[in-house]
Each structure stands twice: as C-alpha cells, then as structure tokens.
CSV table of C-alpha atoms and ligand atoms in Angstrom, one decimal:
chain,number,residue,atom,x,y,z
A,1,MET,CA,-12.4,151.1,-182.3
A,2,SER,CA,-15.9,150.5,-183.7
A,3,ALA,CA,-16.9,147.5,-185.9
A,4,ALA,CA,-17.0,149.9,-188.9
A,5,ASP,CA,-13.4,151.1,-188.5
A,6,ALA,CA,-12.3,147.4,-188.1
A,7,VAL,CA,-13.5,146.8,-191.6
A,8,LEU,CA,-11.0,149.5,-192.8
A,9,ASP,CA,-8.1,148.0,-190.8
A,10,PRO,CA,-8.4,144.3,-190.2
A,11,THR,CA,-5.3,144.2,-188.1
A,12,GLU,CA,-6.8,146.3,-185.3
A,13,PRO,CA,-8.7,144.4,-182.6
A,14,VAL,CA,-12.5,144.8,-182.2
A,15,LEU,CA,-13.0,145.1,-178.4
A,16,PRO,CA,-16.2,144.2,-176.7
A,17,GLU,CA,-18.3,146.8,-174.8
A,18,ALA,CA,-17.5,146.5,-171.1
A,19,LYS,CA,-19.6,147.8,-168.3
A,20,MET,CA,-18.0,150.5,-166.2
A,21,HIS,CA,-18.6,152.1,-162.8
A,22,VAL,CA,-21.8,150.0,-162.0
A,23,VAL,CA,-20.8,150.7,-158.4
A,24,MET,CA,-19.0,154.0,-157.5
A,25,PRO,CA,-16.2,154.1,-155.0
A,26,ASN,CA,-17.9,156.7,-152.9
A,27,ALA,CA,-20.9,154.2,-152.4
A,28,PRO,CA,-19.2,150.8,-152.5
A,29,THR,CA,-21.2,147.7,-152.2
A,30,GLY,CA,-20.9,145.2,-149.4
A,31,ALA,CA,-19.4,141.8,-150.5
A,32,ARG,CA,-17.7,138.9,-148.6
A,33,VAL,CA,-14.3,137.3,-148.9
A,34,HIS,CA,-14.8,133.8,-150.3
A,35,SER,CA,-11.3,132.5,-149.8
A,36,SER,CA,-7.6,133.7,-149.5
A,37,ARG,CA,-4.4,131.8,-150.1
A,38,LEU,CA,-0.7,132.7,-150.9
A,39,CYS,CA,0.0,132.3,-154.6
A,40,THR,CA,3.8,132.8,-154.5
A,41,LYS,CA,6.0,129.8,-155.3
A,42,GLY,CA,7.4,128.3,-152.1
A,43,LYS,CA,8.8,130.5,-149.4
A,44,SER,CA,9.1,134.1,-150.6
A,45,ALA,CA,10.0,137.3,-148.9
A,46,ALA,CA,7.0,138.9,-150.7
A,47,PHE,CA,3.5,138.1,-149.5
A,48,ILE,CA,1.1,137.9,-152.5
A,49,ARG,CA,-2.3,136.3,-152.2
A,50,HIS,CA,-5.0,135.0,-154.4
A,51,VAL,CA,-8.1,136.5,-152.8
A,52,GLU,CA,-11.6,135.5,-154.0
A,53,ILE,CA,-14.6,137.7,-153.2
A,54,ASP,CA,-18.2,136.8,-153.4
A,55,VAL,CA,-20.2,139.6,-155.1
A,56,GLY,CA,-23.3,137.5,-155.4
A,57,GLY,CA,-26.5,139.5,-155.0
A,58,THR,CA,-24.7,142.8,-155.5
A,59,PRO,CA,-24.9,145.0,-158.7
A,60,LEU,CA,-21.4,143.7,-159.5
A,61,GLU,CA,-22.6,140.1,-160.0
A,62,GLY,CA,-21.9,139.2,-163.7
A,63,SER,CA,-20.7,142.7,-164.5
A,64,PHE,CA,-17.0,142.0,-165.1
A,65,ARG,CA,-14.9,141.2,-168.2
A,66,ALA,CA,-11.5,139.6,-167.8
A,67,GLY,CA,-8.8,142.3,-167.8
A,68,GLN,CA,-10.8,144.9,-165.9
A,69,SER,CA,-10.1,146.0,-162.3
A,70,PHE,CA,-12.2,146.7,-159.4
A,71,GLY,CA,-12.0,149.0,-156.3
A,72,VAL,CA,-11.5,148.0,-152.6
A,73,VAL,CA,-12.2,150.5,-149.8
A,74,ALA,CA,-10.4,149.4,-146.7
A,75,ALA,CA,-12.4,149.7,-143.4
A,76,GLY,CA,-11.5,152.6,-141.1
A,77,THR,CA,-10.3,156.1,-141.7
A,78,ASP,CA,-7.2,157.8,-142.7
A,79,ALA,CA,-5.0,160.2,-140.6
A,80,ASN,CA,-7.5,163.0,-141.3
A,81,GLY,CA,-10.5,160.9,-140.1
A,82,LYS,CA,-11.8,160.5,-143.6
A,83,PRO,CA,-12.8,157.1,-145.1
A,84,HIS,CA,-9.9,155.5,-146.8
A,85,LYS,CA,-9.6,156.2,-150.6
A,86,VAL,CA,-10.4,153.4,-153.0
A,87,ARG,CA,-7.5,151.2,-154.4
A,88,LEU,CA,-7.8,149.4,-157.7
A,89,TYR,CA,-7.0,145.6,-158.1
A,90,SER,CA,-6.9,143.7,-161.3
A,91,LEU,CA,-9.4,141.0,-161.8
A,92,ALA,CA,-7.6,137.6,-162.0
A,93,SER,CA,-10.7,135.8,-163.0
A,94,PRO,CA,-12.2,135.0,-166.5
A,95,SER,CA,-15.3,137.1,-167.4
A,96,TRP,CA,-17.6,134.4,-165.9
A,97,GLY,CA,-15.8,134.6,-162.6
A,98,GLU,CA,-14.3,131.7,-160.5
A,99,ASP,CA,-17.6,130.1,-160.2
A,100,GLY,CA,-18.9,130.3,-163.8
A,101,PHE,CA,-21.8,132.5,-162.9
A,102,GLY,CA,-20.0,135.8,-162.2
A,103,ARG,CA,-20.6,135.7,-158.5
A,104,VAL,CA,-17.1,135.1,-157.3
A,105,ILE,CA,-14.2,137.3,-158.5
A,106,ALA,CA,-10.5,137.0,-157.6
A,107,THR,CA,-7.6,139.3,-157.5
A,108,THR,CA,-3.8,139.1,-156.6
A,109,PRO,CA,-2.9,141.7,-153.9
A,110,LYS,CA,0.7,142.1,-152.8
A,111,ARG,CA,1.3,143.4,-149.3
A,112,VAL,CA,3.1,146.7,-149.5
A,113,ILE,CA,5.8,146.4,-146.7
A,114,ALA,CA,8.8,148.7,-146.5
A,115,GLU,CA,11.0,150.8,-144.4
A,116,ARG,CA,9.6,154.4,-144.5
A,117,GLU,CA,11.3,156.7,-147.0
A,118,PRO,CA,10.8,160.4,-147.4
A,119,GLN,CA,8.1,161.0,-150.0
A,120,ARG,CA,7.7,164.7,-149.9
A,121,GLU,CA,9.6,167.8,-148.7
A,122,GLY,CA,9.5,168.0,-144.9
A,123,ASP,CA,9.4,164.2,-144.4
A,124,ASP,CA,12.0,163.2,-141.8
A,125,PRO,CA,14.9,161.5,-143.7
A,126,GLU,CA,15.9,159.7,-140.5
A,127,ASP,CA,12.5,158.0,-140.1
A,128,HIS,CA,13.0,154.4,-141.2
A,129,SER,CA,10.1,153.0,-139.2
A,130,LEU,CA,8.0,150.2,-140.7
A,131,PHE,CA,5.8,151.4,-143.6
A,132,LEU,CA,2.6,149.4,-144.3
A,133,GLY,CA,0.4,150.1,-147.3
A,134,VAL,CA,-3.2,150.6,-146.0
A,135,CYS,CA,-5.3,148.7,-148.4
A,136,SER,CA,-3.1,145.8,-149.6
A,137,ASN,CA,-2.4,144.8,-146.0
A,138,TRP,CA,-6.0,145.2,-145.0
A,139,LEU,CA,-7.2,143.1,-147.9
A,140,CYS,CA,-4.5,140.4,-147.3
A,141,ASP,CA,-5.5,140.2,-143.6
A,142,ARG,CA,-9.2,139.4,-144.5
A,143,LYS,CA,-10.4,135.9,-144.0
A,144,ALA,CA,-13.1,133.9,-145.7
A,145,GLY,CA,-16.5,135.3,-144.6
A,146,ASP,CA,-15.2,138.8,-143.7
A,147,ALA,CA,-17.1,141.8,-145.1
A,148,ILE,CA,-15.4,143.9,-147.8
A,149,ASP,CA,-16.5,147.0,-149.7
A,150,VAL,CA,-16.0,147.0,-153.4
A,151,SER,CA,-16.7,149.1,-156.5
A,152,GLY,CA,-16.2,148.9,-160.2
A,153,PRO,CA,-15.8,147.6,-162.8
A,154,ASN,CA,-12.9,149.8,-164.0
A,155,GLY,CA,-11.2,149.9,-167.4
A,156,LYS,CA,-12.4,149.4,-171.0
A,157,ARG,CA,-9.2,148.8,-173.0
A,158,PHE,CA,-7.3,146.0,-171.4
A,159,LEU,CA,-9.7,143.4,-172.8
A,160,LEU,CA,-9.6,140.3,-175.0
A,161,PRO,CA,-11.0,141.0,-178.5
A,162,THR,CA,-14.5,140.0,-179.4
A,163,ASP,CA,-13.3,137.1,-181.6
A,164,PRO,CA,-10.0,135.9,-179.9
A,165,SER,CA,-9.2,133.5,-182.7
A,166,LYS,CA,-8.5,136.5,-185.1
A,167,HIS,CA,-5.3,137.2,-183.2
A,168,ASP,CA,-2.1,135.8,-181.7
A,169,TYR,CA,-0.9,137.1,-178.3
A,170,VAL,CA,2.2,138.3,-176.5
A,171,PHE,CA,1.4,138.7,-172.8
A,172,LEU,CA,4.0,140.5,-170.8
A,173,ALA,CA,3.7,140.5,-166.9
A,174,THR,CA,5.7,141.7,-164.0
A,175,GLY,CA,4.8,140.8,-160.4
A,176,THR,CA,1.1,141.1,-159.7
A,177,GLY,CA,0.7,142.2,-163.3
A,178,ILE,CA,0.1,138.5,-163.9
A,179,ALA,CA,-3.5,138.9,-162.5
A,180,PRO,CA,-5.4,139.7,-165.7
A,181,PHE,CA,-3.4,137.1,-167.7
A,182,ARG,CA,-4.6,134.4,-165.3
A,183,GLY,CA,-8.1,135.4,-166.2
A,184,PHE,CA,-7.4,135.7,-169.9
A,185,LEU,CA,-5.7,132.2,-170.0
A,186,ILE,CA,-8.6,130.5,-168.3
A,187,GLU,CA,-10.9,132.3,-170.7
A,188,LEU,CA,-8.9,131.3,-173.8
A,189,LEU,CA,-7.8,127.8,-172.9
A,190,VAL,CA,-9.7,126.3,-170.0
A,191,GLY,CA,-13.2,127.5,-170.5
A,192,PRO,CA,-16.2,127.8,-168.1
A,193,PRO,CA,-17.3,125.1,-165.7
A,194,ALA,CA,-19.8,122.6,-167.2
A,195,GLY,CA,-23.4,123.8,-166.8
A,196,SER,CA,-22.6,127.5,-166.5
A,197,PRO,CA,-24.1,129.9,-169.0
A,198,ALA,CA,-20.9,130.5,-171.1
A,199,ALA,CA,-20.3,126.8,-171.4
A,200,ALA,CA,-22.8,126.4,-174.2
A,201,THR,CA,-21.0,128.8,-176.7
A,202,TRP,CA,-17.3,128.7,-175.5
A,203,LYS,CA,-14.6,127.5,-178.0
A,204,ARG,CA,-10.9,126.9,-177.0
A,205,CYS,CA,-8.7,129.4,-178.6
A,206,GLU,CA,-6.2,127.8,-181.0
A,207,SER,CA,-4.1,131.0,-181.5
A,208,ARG,CA,-0.5,131.2,-180.5
A,209,ILE,CA,-0.1,132.7,-177.0
A,210,GLU,CA,3.3,133.5,-175.4
A,211,LEU,CA,3.4,134.6,-171.8
A,212,ILE,CA,6.5,136.2,-170.4
A,213,MET,CA,6.4,136.6,-166.7
A,214,GLY,CA,9.0,138.6,-164.9
A,215,SER,CA,9.8,138.4,-161.3
A,216,PRO,CA,12.8,139.2,-159.1
A,217,TYR,CA,13.2,135.8,-157.6
A,218,THR,CA,11.9,132.3,-158.5
A,219,THR,CA,10.0,132.2,-155.2
A,220,ASP,CA,8.1,135.3,-156.4
A,221,LEU,CA,6.6,133.7,-159.5
A,222,LEU,CA,2.9,133.7,-159.2
A,223,TYR,CA,0.4,131.1,-160.2
A,224,ASP,CA,3.4,129.1,-161.4
A,225,ASP,CA,1.9,125.6,-161.1
A,226,LEU,CA,-1.2,126.7,-163.0
A,227,LEU,CA,0.7,128.2,-165.8
A,228,ARG,CA,3.2,125.3,-166.1
A,229,ASP,CA,0.2,122.9,-166.3
A,230,LEU,CA,-1.5,125.0,-168.9
A,231,ALA,CA,1.6,125.1,-171.0
A,232,LYS,CA,1.9,121.3,-170.7
A,233,LYS,CA,-1.7,120.8,-171.8
A,234,HIS,CA,-2.0,123.3,-174.6
A,235,PRO,CA,0.8,123.2,-177.3
A,236,ASN,CA,-0.3,126.7,-178.6
A,237,PHE,CA,0.5,128.3,-175.2
A,238,HIS,CA,4.1,128.9,-174.1
A,239,TYR,CA,5.0,130.1,-170.6
A,240,HIS,CA,8.4,131.9,-170.1
A,241,PRO,CA,9.3,132.8,-166.5
A,242,VAL,CA,12.0,135.4,-166.4
A,243,VAL,CA,13.9,136.0,-163.2
A,244,SER,CA,15.9,139.2,-162.8
A,245,ARG,CA,17.9,138.9,-159.6
A,246,GLU,CA,19.1,135.3,-159.9
A,247,MET,CA,21.7,133.8,-162.3
A,248,ARG,CA,20.0,131.7,-165.0
A,249,ALA,CA,21.3,128.6,-166.8
A,250,ASP,CA,22.6,130.0,-170.1
A,251,GLY,CA,21.8,126.9,-172.2
A,252,ALA,CA,25.5,125.9,-172.6
A,253,GLY,CA,25.8,124.5,-169.1
A,254,GLY,CA,26.9,127.8,-167.5
A,255,LEU,CA,25.2,130.6,-165.6
A,256,ALA,CA,24.3,134.0,-167.1
A,257,LYS,CA,23.1,137.2,-165.5
A,258,GLY,CA,19.4,137.4,-164.7
A,259,GLU,CA,17.2,139.4,-167.1
A,260,TYR,CA,14.0,141.4,-167.5
A,261,VAL,CA,11.1,140.7,-169.7
A,262,HIS,CA,12.5,142.8,-172.6
A,263,HIS,CA,15.9,141.1,-172.4
A,264,PHE,CA,14.3,137.8,-172.8
A,265,ILE,CA,12.5,138.9,-176.0
A,266,ASP,CA,15.6,140.5,-177.3
A,267,ARG,CA,17.5,137.2,-176.8
A,268,GLN,CA,14.9,135.3,-178.6
A,269,LEU,CA,15.1,137.8,-181.5
A,270,GLU,CA,18.9,137.4,-181.4
A,271,LYS,CA,18.5,133.7,-182.1
A,272,GLN,CA,16.2,134.5,-185.2
A,273,SER,CA,13.6,132.5,-183.4
A,274,ASP,CA,9.9,132.4,-184.4
A,275,MET,CA,9.4,135.2,-182.0
A,276,MET,CA,10.5,137.5,-184.9
A,277,ASP,CA,7.6,136.2,-187.0
A,278,LEU,CA,5.1,136.6,-184.1
A,279,LEU,CA,6.2,140.2,-183.5
A,280,HIS,CA,6.1,141.1,-187.2
A,281,SER,CA,2.7,139.5,-187.8
A,282,PRO,CA,-0.2,141.9,-188.1
A,283,ARG,CA,-2.3,139.4,-186.2
A,284,THR,CA,-0.4,139.8,-183.0
A,285,LEU,CA,-1.6,141.8,-180.1
A,286,MET,CA,0.6,142.8,-177.2
A,287,TYR,CA,-0.6,143.1,-173.6
A,288,MET,CA,1.6,144.4,-170.8
A,289,CYS,CA,0.7,144.6,-167.2
A,290,GLY,CA,2.6,145.3,-164.1
A,291,LEU,CA,5.2,147.7,-162.7
A,292,ALA,CA,5.1,151.3,-163.8
A,293,GLY,CA,8.0,151.8,-166.3
A,294,MET,CA,8.1,148.2,-167.6
A,295,GLN,CA,7.0,149.5,-171.0
A,296,VAL,CA,10.2,151.6,-171.3
A,297,GLY,CA,12.5,148.6,-171.9
A,298,VAL,CA,10.0,147.0,-174.2
A,299,PHE,CA,9.3,150.0,-176.3
A,300,GLU,CA,13.0,150.7,-176.6
A,301,MET,CA,13.6,147.1,-177.8
A,302,LEU,CA,10.8,147.3,-180.4
A,303,ALA,CA,12.1,150.5,-181.8
A,304,ARG,CA,15.8,149.2,-181.8
A,305,ARG,CA,14.6,146.1,-183.6
A,306,ASN,CA,12.4,148.1,-186.0
A,307,ILE,CA,9.3,146.2,-185.1
A,308,GLY,CA,6.2,148.4,-185.9
A,309,GLY,CA,2.6,148.0,-185.2
A,310,PHE,CA,2.5,148.2,-181.4
A,311,THR,CA,3.8,151.8,-180.8
A,312,LYS,CA,3.4,155.3,-182.3
A,313,ILE,CA,6.7,157.2,-182.0
A,314,GLY,CA,6.3,161.0,-181.5
A,315,ASP,CA,7.7,163.3,-184.2
A,316,GLU,CA,10.1,164.7,-181.6
A,317,LEU,CA,12.0,161.5,-181.6
A,318,ALA,CA,12.1,161.0,-185.3
A,319,GLY,CA,15.6,162.2,-185.9
A,320,LYS,CA,17.1,160.9,-182.6
A,321,PRO,CA,18.9,157.5,-182.7
A,322,VAL,CA,17.1,155.0,-180.4
A,323,ALA,CA,20.3,154.5,-178.4
A,324,GLU,CA,20.0,158.1,-177.3
A,325,TRP,CA,16.4,157.9,-176.1
A,326,THR,CA,16.0,158.5,-172.5
A,327,SER,CA,13.4,156.8,-170.3
A,328,ASP,CA,11.6,160.1,-170.1
A,329,ASP,CA,11.5,160.3,-173.9
A,330,ILE,CA,9.9,156.9,-174.1
A,331,LYS,CA,7.3,157.5,-171.4
A,332,ARG,CA,6.3,160.8,-172.9
A,333,ARG,CA,6.8,160.3,-176.7
A,334,VAL,CA,6.1,156.6,-177.3
A,335,ARG,CA,2.5,155.6,-177.2
A,336,PRO,CA,0.9,152.2,-177.6
A,337,THR,CA,-1.3,151.7,-180.7
A,338,HIS,CA,-4.7,149.8,-180.7
A,339,ARG,CA,-2.6,146.5,-180.9
A,340,CYS,CA,-0.8,147.2,-177.7
A,341,MET,CA,-2.7,147.2,-174.3
A,342,LEU,CA,-0.9,148.7,-171.4
A,343,GLU,CA,-1.9,148.6,-167.8
A,344,VAL,CA,0.9,149.7,-165.4
A,345,TYR,CA,0.8,151.0,-161.9
B,401,LIG,C1,-5.5,149.4,-162.6
B,401,LIG,C2,-4.7,149.0,-161.4
B,401,LIG,C3,-4.6,147.7,-161.1
B,401,LIG,C4,-4.0,147.2,-159.9
B,401,LIG,N1,-3.8,146.0,-159.6
B,401,LIG,C5,-3.2,145.5,-158.6
B,401,LIG,C6,-3.1,144.1,-158.3
B,401,LIG,O1,-3.7,143.2,-159.0
B,401,LIG,N2,-2.4,143.7,-157.2
B,401,LIG,C7,-1.8,144.7,-156.4
B,401,LIG,O2,-1.1,144.3,-155.4
B,401,LIG,N3,-1.9,146.0,-156.6
B,401,LIG,C8,-2.5,146.4,-157.7
B,401,LIG,N4,-2.7,147.8,-157.9
B,401,LIG,C9,-2.0,148.7,-156.9
B,401,LIG,C10,-3.1,149.0,-155.8
B,401,LIG,O3,-4.0,149.8,-156.4
B,401,LIG,C11,-2.4,149.8,-154.7
B,401,LIG,O4,-1.8,150.9,-155.2
B,401,LIG,C12,-1.4,149.0,-153.8
B,401,LIG,O5,-2.0,147.8,-153.3
B,401,LIG,C13,-0.9,149.8,-152.7
B,401,LIG,O6,-2.0,150.2,-151.9
B,401,LIG,P1,-1.9,150.4,-150.3
B,401,LIG,O7,-3.2,151.0,-149.9
B,401,LIG,O8,-1.5,149.1,-149.7
B,401,LIG,O9,-0.7,151.4,-150.1
B,401,LIG,P2,-0.8,152.9,-149.7
B,401,LIG,O10,-1.2,153.0,-148.3
B,401,LIG,O11,-1.6,153.6,-150.8
B,401,LIG,O12,0.7,153.2,-149.8
B,401,LIG,C14,1.3,153.4,-151.0
B,401,LIG,C15,1.8,154.8,-151.2
B,401,LIG,O13,2.7,155.1,-150.1
B,401,LIG,C16,3.8,155.7,-150.4
B,401,LIG,N5,5.0,154.8,-150.2
B,401,LIG,C17,5.3,153.7,-150.8
B,401,LIG,N6,6.4,153.2,-150.2
B,401,LIG,C18,6.8,154.0,-149.1
B,401,LIG,C19,7.8,154.1,-148.2
B,401,LIG,N7,8.8,153.1,-148.2
B,401,LIG,N8,7.8,155.0,-147.3
B,401,LIG,C20,6.8,155.9,-147.3
B,401,LIG,N9,5.8,156.0,-148.2
B,401,LIG,C21,5.8,155.0,-149.1
B,401,LIG,C22,3.7,156.0,-152.0
B,401,LIG,O14,3.2,157.3,-152.1
B,401,LIG,C23,2.7,155.0,-152.4
B,401,LIG,O15,1.9,155.5,-153.5
B,401,LIG,C24,-3.3,148.2,-159.1
B,401,LIG,C25,-3.4,149.6,-159.4
B,401,LIG,C26,-4.0,150.0,-160.6
B,401,LIG,C27,-4.1,151.4,-160.9
C-alpha cells in the first residue's frame, strides 16, 4: 500500500520499496561461495546448510532487503541439453548482508533427496531409484571459493515495514522457511556491525515478536542456538520450536502427541494466554514461510477462532461452517490481507 492509503488505515503496514530483478536469471551474474556449514541441530537425517555467497562487485551488491529471495542457476545442462532453470532461495541475511555492507548474502538450502516416485503419466511406477534435486544438491556441494551464478532480487511483499516499531509480529516458519526470519530477527534485534553504513541510524525494535518454528524432528530445528540466544537476550522476543513427529512434554509431567505450528497457537488460545491479545491487536502482522499448504491449518484456525484482520474469506464460504471447509476451499477462497505475508513453496 502507498503512504497515502496508510493514513486511511493505520493498521496496514507501509512497506519499503524493494529493488527487483536487478540481475535476470537468463543472464545471471558470477559470484563466489563465501562459506558453507550445516545448520541443523545435531545429527539429522536431513541435510540443510547455511551458505554464504559473496556478491561483492556485482550488480547485486547492496541490492537486497531481508525477506526477498534470489536465484541460483546450477552449472551444467538438463536432460535436454539446455542450461538448468533458475531456482529461488530465500535470503537468510538482514538487508545489510552478513558483512554489514551488502556484499555477502546467505541462504538455507535443503538437499532434496528421495526415492523416485511417478510425477506424471507414463512414469514407471516401479522405478524407486535415488532422486536428487538438481540445484539444492549442487548448491550444497559447493565449497568456499567456488563460482556460483546468481540472479535477483525477487519478491516485494515479504518485507518488514518501513517503521518496524509500529507493529508486533507473529512469525510462522516450517523447515527452511526459517531463512527470512533469521534475517528479520538480526535486523530487528541484533543490528548491523559497528562501522557499517546502517549502524548510524539503526534502532533495536522493542515490539513483541513471537516466532513459532515447526520441524518434523528436534534434530531438524534450524539456527536453533542463535534463536535460543536471541530469546535469552531480548525479553520482547519469544522462540517456540514445535516438533511434529516426536512426543512432547505436556507440561503435567507426561507426554503428548507432537503438533504443527497451528496446533501450538490453538493450544495457546485454549489457555486464554496473551496470544489472544496479540492476534486480536490491530498492530500485529503475521508472516508465514515454508512448506506449501502450511497456511491451510493456520487460516482454518483463525476462522474457527473468529480472529479477523489476517485473512479475507471468499463469499463462496460465507454460509459454510468452518468445520466443513476443505483444504481446497481454504487454498482457493481464503486470501491473506495486507497484514499477513505468505511465502510458501
Ligand atoms: C520464493 C522461494 C523461496 C525458496 N527458498 C528456499 C530456501 O530457502 N531453501 C530451500 O531449500 N528451498 C527453497 N525454495 C525451493 C527451491 O527453489 C527449490 O525448489 C528446491 O531447492 C528444489 O530444487 P532442486 O533443483 O534441488 O530440485 P529439482 O531438481 O527441481 O527437483 C524438484 C522437483 O522434482 C520433482 N520431484 C520431487 N520429488 C521427487 C521424487 N521423489 N521423485 C521424482 N520426482 C520428484 C518435483 O516435480 C519437484 O518439483 C524456495 C522456493 C521459492 C519459490
């Protein structure tokens, strides 16, 4: 929304202008891998890395805002002998990059590794050979100093507002969807390195920030040490890891079934906790990033709990009880408002 519209509705966020497509994917720019390390918690069956890329001296230097994504074009050619198509990866850095000068950007790629499954008609249902995603594995294989072709920036909606102190935040992540929130949290709470351009004007954000991070197993929690550390240092930030495939302590000394991000919120609302106040407050913005479909459970929960402001419900669903909504109804008929930023893939 524009600044003029914001005057009409002060609850809607004013987003900054973000540069887009400075480098196009059909003419990517040559950058170098700066570093690469695993960022899972302990020994995990998933391989997810924190990869830093030096874009210094390219048109991408200083071009990013936290929350945007960028393109990676894997070296080599596809089965048809054509260059590989670009894949997008979320920026895990604050707007000033890892270095404070916008030269080093980071992302959080997960290796796609699976047994082959039929994708389209004619695929052999008996073929269960190893399937390796092209770009995620290529990117995770790269070492410091290796060349890498990148493009971007991409995305202009999944951004922090111009004045972050005007809002409170609910951040919902699943898996590698944590990437933009790492950037946001460094930008809101940690600040730029001393001596970097942004350091002169940066102010710590005092708003309330709740991060709910969903992952299948505890070992798949990403940036967990950093997030715990931030929560320890900043009383306005709360970090809630939610694990779906393990039993969790139920608070009464027993074990309860694992849960998803929306179950966690639902359970907080059940307790009449201050989550209710946060979700009913017109200051609150909701950001969701991760697995396609994660919004379905969240949007259903918001509708069932009669929490408005984050979604627009299509007329087709007006007379239908929420309990009867299908996933397809929600995907097609429930849309995020300006106070809800959605990035799912
Ligand atoms: C805005 C945005 C941000 C993103 N950010 C991130 C991020 O931060 N981190 C991250 O890891 N990813 C991210 N992604 C996803 C990323 O772009 C790639 O899609 C992902 O890394 C897989 O690419 P790949 O080349 O490895 O896999 P591909 O070679 O493209 O293979 C994946 C495709 O293969 C098919 N396939 C999948 N499983 C099987 C199977 N078992 N058998 C046969 N075929 C199969 C499917 O058609 C699937 O689409 C993001 C996507 C978007 C749109």
